[in-house]
Amino acid sequence: MRIKSQTDFFSGVMFAAVGGAFAIGATTYNIGDGARMGPGYFPLMLGIILAILGVIIMAEGMIVETADGEPIGKWAWKPLFFVIVANLAFGVLLGGLPSIGVPAMGMIIAIYALTIISSLAGEHFKLRDVLVLSTILAVGSYIAFIWALKLQIQVWPTFITG
């Protein structure tokens, strides 16, 4: 058989591989059953569903004819870099990095950093729009995680809160 859509085929391969890996990894936990689910039940089911979806997408990539075969484009290095750096910065700012002396800066600053850094991955960057989005995300996260769910997450840096 011939691949008729490279993007669909290789997307399906990625979904099937990640889903299979999650399903295999979930078997190291207690699975349980539908009535008494263990900690591995949800990741197992999610992995299986993702793998099945991947196989369907792979099959579609081999069956559905496209005009040019939808070749895979170049790697988008800039977005990949900024999204990875944004997530690393979020983790470091939220929890700190005691091994090198970086203190935890709290959820609000971590959300602002995440939003600002990840927005640099796009083609258009307007600081005002990014700050509005950051504020909405910070307020929404505070309401959801601190106020509603009562999670014990550091909100502000310790030098502000005392």
Coordinates of C-alpha atoms in Angstrom, one line a residue:
M1 CA 0.0 0.0 0.0
R2 CA 1.0 3.6 -0.6
I3 CA 0.8 6.5 1.9
K4 CA -1.7 8.9 0.4
S5 CA -1.5 11.6 3.2
Q6 CA 1.8 11.8 5.0
T7 CA 0.5 14.1 7.7
D8 CA -2.4 11.9 8.6
F9 CA -0.3 8.7 8.5
F10 CA 2.5 10.0 10.7
S11 CA 0.1 11.7 13.1
G12 CA -1.7 8.4 13.5
V13 CA 1.7 6.7 14.1
M14 CA 2.4 9.2 16.9
F15 CA -1.0 8.8 18.5
A16 CA -0.8 5.0 18.3
A17 CA 2.7 5.0 19.8
V18 CA 1.9 7.4 22.7
G19 CA -1.4 5.6 23.4
G20 CA 0.3 2.2 23.4
A21 CA 3.1 3.5 25.7
F22 CA 0.5 4.9 28.1
A23 CA -1.5 1.7 28.1
I24 CA 1.6 -0.4 28.7
G25 CA 2.8 1.9 31.4
A26 CA -0.6 1.8 33.1
T27 CA -0.3 -2.0 33.6
T28 CA 2.3 -1.4 36.3
Y29 CA -0.5 0.0 38.5
N30 CA -3.5 -1.7 39.9
I31 CA -6.1 -1.6 37.2
G32 CA -9.2 -2.8 39.0
D33 CA -12.5 -3.0 37.1
G34 CA -15.3 -0.8 36.1
A35 CA -17.0 -0.8 39.5
R36 CA -13.8 -0.5 41.5
M37 CA -11.3 1.4 39.4
G38 CA -7.7 1.4 40.4
P39 CA -5.1 4.1 39.7
G40 CA -4.1 2.4 36.4
Y41 CA -7.7 2.1 35.0
F42 CA -8.0 5.6 33.5
P43 CA -4.6 5.8 31.9
L44 CA -5.1 2.3 30.5
M45 CA -8.4 3.1 28.9
L46 CA -7.2 6.5 27.7
G47 CA -4.1 4.9 26.2
I48 CA -6.2 2.2 24.4
I49 CA -8.6 4.8 23.0
L50 CA -5.7 7.0 21.9
A51 CA -4.0 4.0 20.2
I52 CA -7.2 3.0 18.4
L53 CA -7.7 6.6 17.3
G54 CA -4.1 6.5 16.0
V55 CA -4.7 3.4 14.0
I56 CA -7.9 4.9 12.4
I57 CA -6.0 8.0 11.5
M58 CA -3.1 5.9 10.0
A59 CA -5.7 4.0 7.9
E60 CA -7.2 7.2 6.7
G61 CA -3.8 8.4 5.7
M62 CA -3.4 5.3 3.5
I63 CA -6.9 5.2 2.1
V64 CA -8.1 8.8 1.5
E65 CA -6.4 10.2 -1.6
T66 CA -5.1 13.8 -1.4
A67 CA -3.9 15.9 -4.3
D68 CA -0.2 16.2 -3.3
G69 CA 0.1 13.5 -0.6
E70 CA 0.1 16.2 2.1
P71 CA 3.9 16.0 2.7
I72 CA 5.2 16.7 6.2
G73 CA 6.6 20.3 6.4
K74 CA 9.7 21.5 8.1
W75 CA 10.0 21.4 11.9
A76 CA 8.6 24.5 13.5
W77 CA 11.7 25.1 15.7
K78 CA 10.7 28.5 17.1
P79 CA 7.3 27.4 18.5
L80 CA 8.8 24.2 19.8
F81 CA 11.6 26.0 21.6
F82 CA 9.3 28.7 23.2
V83 CA 6.6 26.2 24.3
I84 CA 9.2 23.9 25.9
V85 CA 11.0 26.9 27.6
A86 CA 7.6 28.3 28.8
N87 CA 6.7 25.0 30.5
L88 CA 10.1 24.7 32.1
A89 CA 9.9 28.3 33.4
F90 CA 6.4 27.6 34.8
G91 CA 7.6 24.6 36.7
V92 CA 10.7 26.3 38.0
L93 CA 8.8 29.5 39.0
L94 CA 5.9 27.5 40.6
G95 CA 8.0 25.2 42.7
G96 CA 11.4 26.8 42.7
L97 CA 14.7 25.0 42.2
P98 CA 16.4 24.7 45.6
S99 CA 19.4 22.9 44.3
I100 CA 20.6 26.1 42.6
G101 CA 19.0 28.5 45.0
V102 CA 16.0 29.6 42.9
P103 CA 13.0 30.3 45.3
A104 CA 9.4 29.4 44.4
M105 CA 7.8 32.5 42.9
G106 CA 4.2 31.3 43.2
M107 CA 1.3 30.5 40.8
I108 CA 0.5 34.1 39.7
I109 CA 4.1 34.9 38.5
A110 CA 4.5 31.4 37.0
I111 CA 1.3 31.9 34.9
Y112 CA 2.4 35.3 33.7
A113 CA 5.8 33.9 32.7
L114 CA 4.2 30.9 31.0
T115 CA 1.8 33.0 29.0
I116 CA 4.4 35.7 28.0
I117 CA 7.1 33.2 26.9
S118 CA 4.7 30.8 25.1
S119 CA 3.1 33.8 23.2
L120 CA 6.6 34.5 21.7
A121 CA 6.1 31.3 19.7
G122 CA 3.5 32.8 17.5
E123 CA 3.8 35.1 14.5
H124 CA 2.1 38.1 16.2
F125 CA 3.0 39.4 19.6
K126 CA 1.2 42.3 21.3
L127 CA 2.2 42.8 24.9
R128 CA -1.1 44.4 25.9
D129 CA -3.1 41.4 24.6
V130 CA -0.7 38.9 26.3
L131 CA -1.0 40.7 29.6
V132 CA -4.8 40.7 29.4
L133 CA -4.7 37.0 28.7
S134 CA -2.2 36.4 31.5
T135 CA -4.5 38.3 33.9
I136 CA -7.5 36.3 32.9
L137 CA -5.7 33.0 33.3
A138 CA -4.2 34.0 36.6
V139 CA -7.6 35.1 38.1
G140 CA -9.3 32.0 36.6
S141 CA -6.6 29.7 38.0
Y142 CA -6.8 31.4 41.4
I143 CA -10.6 31.0 41.5
A144 CA -10.5 27.3 40.3
F145 CA -7.5 26.0 42.2
I146 CA -7.2 28.1 45.4
W147 CA -10.7 29.3 46.1
A148 CA -12.9 26.5 44.7
L149 CA -10.7 23.4 45.1
K150 CA -8.8 24.7 48.1
L151 CA -5.5 23.4 46.8
Q152 CA -2.4 24.3 48.8
I153 CA -0.4 26.0 46.0
Q154 CA 1.8 28.9 46.8
V155 CA 0.1 31.9 45.1
W156 CA 2.8 34.7 45.6
P157 CA 6.5 34.7 46.3
T158 CA 7.4 34.3 50.0
F159 CA 9.1 37.7 50.0
I160 CA 5.7 39.3 49.2
T161 CA 3.6 37.3 51.6
G162 CA 6.1 37.3 54.4

